[in-house]
Amino acid sequence: MRPEFEESQFAVFFQDDLTHRNLAGVELAPIGQVLEAKAGFDLGGWLPHAHPMWGLLHSAPLPGLSRPAWNPNLSPTAAVTSKALNVFLQFKRSDYLHRPYATYFGDLGGPYWRFHVDRTDNIGSLPQHELLEELETRTAGLGLVRYVAPICHTYAELEALCDARALLEECVYVAPTRFTPTHTTCAYTSATNMIVNPDPEATKADTWSDIRDALGELATVATDIDDLVGRTAEVAFSLGARRPDQMRYPWRIPRALPYETRTLIQTYLPAAELLFRARLEWLVALVPAP
């Protein structure tokens, strides 16, 4: 059975649930919102409605400072003074296979969900899945890279889980490097019963609790947002992102901004372009400075 919702709808429900959670000292916000706090004003104030930057910022094109923050609990001061980690998420929707002749019906003990990864669509210099694997490997000390898929397939279930503030727990979080070479599917009934290889060998995905614990452990190596963006951009450049001098912007970054802030935004945009093409949600986990 095909899912009743799009990946973008799943992402909206997931993000809505996420904004209401307490991550025990680690706030999550889109990289665009953090950069707005760094710049000191709404970047949308000088972008036309049709500008592609709205897509990179993962935000609706509403004018000026009236645009609501994605994370309403995040203060501009916290966004600027906190240390930071990356959290890259690619949202997937899953088919529901409920007939006994489905490939992994017997191995997983009954009906299951399944999503596919893309090893064909080149993003930058690599197919999409391989790009995610490289990103995970090369940025391991800077944060997390995960596929995220819900343990449901109907719109009503998805909406109910979000309303109950239970959606984050009813998802599987799968690192790209968990897939064996050439395999393209993840089959699961829960986070503790999953197959990501061509042989029917069940294994375990990450749970939301695992994600929280991993961010807590990485919090000790969190770094300044400028350093995080710079190091992430260098990885993105090595994976095929255009460098700032290769991009032709149809707008100018205001000269009134400090040089360091303008440089930060110019460094961020090429990396964000590559990751947006890979359909990755680039969040920042902010760790309060001691």
GROMACS .gro file of N, CA, C and O in nm, residues 138-209:
model
  288
  138ARG      N    1   3.248   1.180   0.680
  138ARG     CA    2   3.342   1.293   0.689
  138ARG      C    3   3.301   1.399   0.791
  138ARG      O    4   3.384   1.482   0.829
  139THR      N    5   3.176   1.397   0.833
  139THR     CA    6   3.133   1.495   0.934
  139THR      C    7   3.094   1.427   1.065
  139THR      O    8   3.021   1.484   1.146
  140ALA      N    9   3.146   1.307   1.087
  140ALA     CA   10   3.106   1.229   1.205
  140ALA      C   11   3.131   1.305   1.335
  140ALA      O   12   3.056   1.291   1.431
  141GLY      N   13   3.238   1.385   1.340
  141GLY     CA   14   3.267   1.459   1.462
  141GLY      C   15   3.190   1.589   1.475
  141GLY      O   16   3.203   1.659   1.575
  142LEU      N   17   3.108   1.621   1.373
  142LEU     CA   18   3.034   1.746   1.373
  142LEU      C   19   2.885   1.727   1.393
  142LEU      O   20   2.811   1.825   1.402
  143GLY      N   21   2.837   1.602   1.400
  143GLY     CA   22   2.694   1.581   1.418
  143GLY      C   23   2.646   1.450   1.360
  143GLY      O   24   2.722   1.354   1.347
  144LEU      N   25   2.518   1.445   1.319
  144LEU     CA   26   2.453   1.323   1.274
  144LEU      C   27   2.394   1.338   1.135
  144LEU      O   28   2.352   1.446   1.096
  145VAL      N   29   2.391   1.227   1.061
  145VAL     CA   30   2.322   1.218   0.932
  145VAL      C   31   2.230   1.097   0.941
  145VAL      O   32   2.275   0.987   0.969
  146ARG      N   33   2.099   1.117   0.917
  146ARG     CA   34   2.005   1.007   0.930
  146ARG      C   35   1.892   1.016   0.826
  146ARG      O   36   1.843   1.125   0.795
  147TYR      N   37   1.852   0.900   0.774
  147TYR     CA   38   1.721   0.888   0.712
  147TYR      C   39   1.618   0.880   0.825
  147TYR      O   40   1.644   0.819   0.929
  148VAL      N   41   1.501   0.940   0.805
  148VAL     CA   42   1.394   0.933   0.904
  148VAL      C   43   1.267   0.887   0.833
  148VAL      O   44   1.226   0.946   0.732
  149ALA      N   45   1.205   0.780   0.885
  149ALA     CA   46   1.082   0.728   0.825
  149ALA      C   47   0.982   0.697   0.935
  149ALA      O   48   1.019   0.649   1.042
  150PRO      N   49   0.853   0.723   0.910
  150PRO     CA   50   0.752   0.700   1.013
  150PRO      C   51   0.707   0.554   1.018
  150PRO      O   52   0.713   0.483   0.918
  151ILE      N   53   0.662   0.512   1.135
  151ILE     CA   54   0.606   0.378   1.150
  151ILE      C   55   0.454   0.390   1.131
  151ILE      O   56   0.373   0.363   1.220
  152CYS      N   57   0.417   0.437   1.015
  152CYS     CA   58   0.276   0.450   0.975
  152CYS      C   59   0.274   0.484   0.827
  152CYS      O   60   0.377   0.520   0.769
  153HIS      N   61   0.155   0.475   0.766
  153HIS     CA   62   0.145   0.506   0.623
  153HIS      C   63   0.018   0.584   0.588
  153HIS      O   64   0.002   0.626   0.474
  154THR      N   65  -0.072   0.605   0.683
  154THR     CA   66  -0.192   0.684   0.654
  154THR      C   67  -0.176   0.825   0.709
  154THR      O   68  -0.108   0.848   0.809
  155TYR      N   69  -0.244   0.917   0.643
  155TYR     CA   70  -0.237   1.057   0.687
  155TYR      C   71  -0.299   1.073   0.826
  155TYR      O   72  -0.249   1.149   0.909
  156ALA      N   73  -0.408   1.001   0.851
  156ALA     CA   74  -0.474   1.012   0.981
  156ALA      C   75  -0.381   0.968   1.094
  156ALA      O   76  -0.376   1.031   1.200
  157GLU      N   77  -0.305   0.861   1.071
  157GLU     CA   78  -0.211   0.814   1.173
  157GLU      C   79  -0.101   0.917   1.197
  157GLU      O   80  -0.064   0.946   1.311
  158LEU      N   81  -0.050   0.972   1.087
  158LEU     CA   82   0.057   1.071   1.097
  158LEU      C   83   0.011   1.192   1.177
  158LEU      O   84   0.080   1.239   1.268
  159GLU      N   85  -0.107   1.242   1.145
  159GLU     CA   86  -0.162   1.359   1.213
  159GLU      C   87  -0.187   1.328   1.361
  159GLU      O   88  -0.157   1.411   1.449
  160ALA      N   89  -0.241   1.211   1.390
  160ALA     CA   90  -0.271   1.174   1.528
  160ALA      C   91  -0.144   1.163   1.611
  160ALA      O   92  -0.140   1.206   1.727
  161LEU      N   93  -0.038   1.107   1.554
  161LEU     CA   94   0.089   1.095   1.626
  161LEU      C   95   0.146   1.232   1.659
  161LEU      O   96   0.199   1.255   1.768
  162CYS      N   97   0.136   1.325   1.564
  162CYS     CA   98   0.187   1.460   1.588
  162CYS      C   99   0.103   1.530   1.696
  162CYS      O  100   0.158   1.592   1.787
  163ASP      N  101  -0.029   1.517   1.688
  163ASP     CA  102  -0.116   1.580   1.787
  163ASP      C  103  -0.089   1.526   1.927
  163ASP      O  104  -0.100   1.600   2.026
  164ALA      N  105  -0.052   1.399   1.935
  164ALA     CA  106  -0.024   1.337   2.065
  164ALA      C  107   0.120   1.359   2.110
  164ALA      O  108   0.159   1.310   2.216
  165ARG      N  109   0.198   1.434   2.030
  165ARG     CA  110   0.339   1.455   2.058
  165ARG      C  111   0.411   1.321   2.076
  165ARG      O  112   0.488   1.301   2.169
  166ALA      N  113   0.385   1.231   1.980
  166ALA     CA  114   0.445   1.098   1.986
  166ALA      C  115   0.512   1.060   1.854
  166ALA      O  116   0.562   0.948   1.840
  167LEU      N  117   0.514   1.154   1.757
  167LEU     CA  118   0.567   1.119   1.625
  167LEU      C  119   0.716   1.087   1.628
  167LEU      O  120   0.762   0.994   1.561
  168LEU      N  121   0.793   1.164   1.703
  168LEU     CA  122   0.938   1.142   1.705
  168LEU      C  123   0.972   1.001   1.752
  168LEU      O  124   1.068   0.940   1.704
  169GLU      N  125   0.892   0.950   1.846
  169GLU     CA  126   0.916   0.815   1.898
  169GLU      C  127   0.869   0.707   1.801
  169GLU      O  128   0.915   0.593   1.808
  170GLU      N  129   0.775   0.742   1.711
  170GLU     CA  130   0.721   0.645   1.617
  170GLU      C  131   0.786   0.660   1.480
  170GLU      O  132   0.719   0.661   1.377
  171CYS      N  133   0.917   0.676   1.481
  171CYS     CA  134   0.997   0.683   1.359
  171CYS      C  135   1.119   0.594   1.374
  171CYS      O  136   1.162   0.563   1.485
  172VAL      N  137   1.175   0.555   1.260
  172VAL     CA  138   1.305   0.488   1.261
  172VAL      C  139   1.407   0.586   1.205
  172VAL      O  140   1.378   0.662   1.112
  173TYR      N  141   1.526   0.585   1.262
  173TYR     CA  142   1.635   0.675   1.224
  173TYR      C  143   1.751   0.586   1.178
  173TYR      O  144   1.808   0.511   1.257
  174VAL      N  145   1.783   0.594   1.049
  174VAL     CA  146   1.879   0.500   0.991
  174VAL      C  147   1.997   0.575   0.932
  174VAL      O  148   1.981   0.661   0.845
  175ALA      N  149   2.117   0.542   0.981
  175ALA     CA  150   2.238   0.603   0.928
  175ALA      C  151   2.262   0.550   0.787
  175ALA      O  152   2.247   0.430   0.762
  176PRO      N  153   2.301   0.636   0.692
  176PRO     CA  154   2.327   0.589   0.556
  176PRO      C  155   2.429   0.476   0.548
  176PRO      O  156   2.417   0.387   0.463
  177THR      N  157   2.529   0.478   0.635
  177THR     CA  158   2.633   0.374   0.630
  177THR      C  159   2.584   0.239   0.680
  177THR      O  160   2.658   0.141   0.672
  178ARG      N  161   2.461   0.231   0.730
  178ARG     CA  162   2.407   0.101   0.773
  178ARG      C  163   2.373   0.012   0.655
  178ARG      O  164   2.363  -0.111   0.669
  179PHE      N  165   2.349   0.072   0.538
  179PHE     CA  166   2.313  -0.007   0.421
  179PHE      C  167   2.435  -0.079   0.365
  179PHE      O  168   2.543  -0.021   0.355
  180THR      N  169   2.416  -0.204   0.328
  180THR     CA  170   2.525  -0.277   0.264
  180THR      C  171   2.540  -0.225   0.121
  180THR      O  172   2.447  -0.169   0.063
  181PRO      N  173   2.659  -0.241   0.061
  181PRO     CA  174   2.682  -0.191  -0.075
  181PRO      C  175   2.579  -0.244  -0.174
  181PRO      O  176   2.544  -0.362  -0.172
  182THR      N  177   2.529  -0.156  -0.256
  182THR     CA  178   2.432  -0.181  -0.363
  182THR      C  179   2.289  -0.202  -0.314
  182THR      O  180   2.196  -0.200  -0.394
  183HIS      N  181   2.266  -0.222  -0.183
  183HIS     CA  182   2.129  -0.243  -0.135
  183HIS      C  183   2.054  -0.111  -0.135
  183HIS      O  184   2.112  -0.006  -0.107
  184THR      N  185   1.926  -0.115  -0.164
  184THR     CA  186   1.850   0.009  -0.182
  184THR      C  187   1.725   0.019  -0.096
  184THR      O  188   1.652   0.118  -0.107
  185THR      N  189   1.695  -0.080  -0.012
  185THR     CA  190   1.572  -0.074   0.065
  185THR      C  191   1.596  -0.094   0.213
  185THR      O  192   1.689  -0.162   0.255
  186CYS      N  193   1.508  -0.032   0.292
  186CYS     CA  194   1.503  -0.052   0.437
  186CYS      C  195   1.363  -0.102   0.470
  186CYS      O  196   1.265  -0.034   0.442
  187ALA      N  197   1.356  -0.222   0.527
  187ALA     CA  198   1.228  -0.281   0.567
  187ALA      C  199   1.223  -0.287   0.719
  187ALA      O  200   1.322  -0.325   0.782
  188TYR      N  201   1.108  -0.255   0.778
  188TYR     CA  202   1.102  -0.250   0.924
  188TYR      C  203   0.958  -0.264   0.974
  188TYR      O  204   0.862  -0.231   0.903
  189THR      N  205   0.947  -0.314   1.096
  189THR     CA  206   0.820  -0.311   1.168
  189THR      C  207   0.828  -0.216   1.286
  189THR      O  208   0.727  -0.168   1.336
  190SER      N  209   0.949  -0.191   1.332
  190SER     CA  210   0.976  -0.099   1.443
  190SER      C  211   1.124  -0.066   1.437
  190SER      O  212   1.199  -0.119   1.354
  191ALA      N  213   1.170   0.019   1.528
  191ALA     CA  214   1.312   0.054   1.530
  191ALA      C  215   1.398  -0.064   1.574
  191ALA      O  216   1.519  -0.064   1.551
  192THR      N  217   1.339  -0.164   1.637
  192THR     CA  218   1.416  -0.279   1.685
  192THR      C  219   1.403  -0.400   1.594
  192THR      O  220   1.454  -0.507   1.627
  193ASN      N  221   1.337  -0.384   1.479
  193ASN     CA  222   1.317  -0.496   1.387
  193ASN      C  223   1.325  -0.443   1.244
  193ASN      O  224   1.226  -0.400   1.187
  194MET      N  225   1.445  -0.446   1.187
  194MET     CA  226   1.472  -0.378   1.061
  194MET      C  227   1.569  -0.461   0.977
  194MET      O  228   1.655  -0.533   1.030
  195ILE      N  229   1.557  -0.450   0.845
  195ILE     CA  230   1.649  -0.515   0.752
  195ILE      C  231   1.698  -0.409   0.654
  195ILE      O  232   1.619  -0.342   0.589
  196VAL      N  233   1.831  -0.394   0.643
  196VAL     CA  234   1.890  -0.298   0.548
  196VAL      C  235   1.996  -0.367   0.463
  196VAL      O  236   2.092  -0.305   0.421
  197ASN      N  237   1.977  -0.496   0.438
  197ASN     CA  238   2.075  -0.571   0.359
  197ASN      C  239   2.002  -0.673   0.273
  197ASN      O  240   1.885  -0.704   0.299
  198PRO      N  241   2.068  -0.724   0.170
  198PRO     CA  242   1.999  -0.818   0.080
  198PRO      C  243   1.971  -0.953   0.144
  198PRO      O  244   1.887  -1.028   0.096
  199ASP      N  245   2.039  -0.987   0.252
  199ASP     CA  246   2.011  -1.111   0.325
  199ASP      C  247   1.913  -1.079   0.437
  199ASP      O  248   1.922  -0.974   0.500
  200PRO      N  249   1.818  -1.170   0.465
  200PRO     CA  250   1.717  -1.143   0.567
  200PRO      C  251   1.772  -1.152   0.709
  200PRO      O  252   1.735  -1.239   0.786
  201GLU      N  253   1.860  -1.060   0.741
  201GLU     CA  254   1.918  -1.057   0.874
  201GLU      C  255   1.868  -0.931   0.945
  201GLU      O  256   1.907  -0.819   0.912
  202ALA      N  257   1.779  -0.951   1.041
  202ALA     CA  258   1.720  -0.838   1.111
  202ALA      C  259   1.822  -0.768   1.199
  202ALA      O  260   1.911  -0.831   1.256
  203THR      N  261   1.809  -0.636   1.208
  203THR     CA  262   1.898  -0.556   1.292
  203THR      C  263   1.815  -0.445   1.355
  203THR      O  264   1.693  -0.450   1.353
  204LYS      N  265   1.880  -0.343   1.407
  204LYS     CA  266   1.812  -0.237   1.481
  204LYS      C  267   1.842  -0.101   1.421
  204LYS      O  268   1.956  -0.072   1.385
  205ALA      N  269   1.740  -0.017   1.412
  205ALA     CA  270   1.760   0.123   1.373
  205ALA      C  271   1.782   0.204   1.501
  205ALA      O  272   1.776   0.152   1.612
  206ASP      N  273   1.808   0.334   1.483
  206ASP     CA  274   1.812   0.423   1.598
  206ASP      C  275   1.670   0.465   1.635
  206ASP      O  276   1.584   0.480   1.548
  207THR      N  277   1.647   0.484   1.763
  207THR     CA  278   1.523   0.540   1.812
  207THR      C  279   1.544   0.689   1.841
  207THR      O  280   1.657   0.739   1.837
  208TRP      N  281   1.436   0.760   1.872
  208TRP     CA  282   1.449   0.900   1.910
  208TRP      C  283   1.535   0.914   2.035
  208TRP      O  284   1.614   1.007   2.048
  209SER      N  285   1.522   0.821   2.127
  209SER     CA  286   1.604   0.822   2.248
  209SER      C  287   1.753   0.808   2.212
  209SER      O  288   1.839   0.874   2.270
   0.00000   0.00000   0.00000
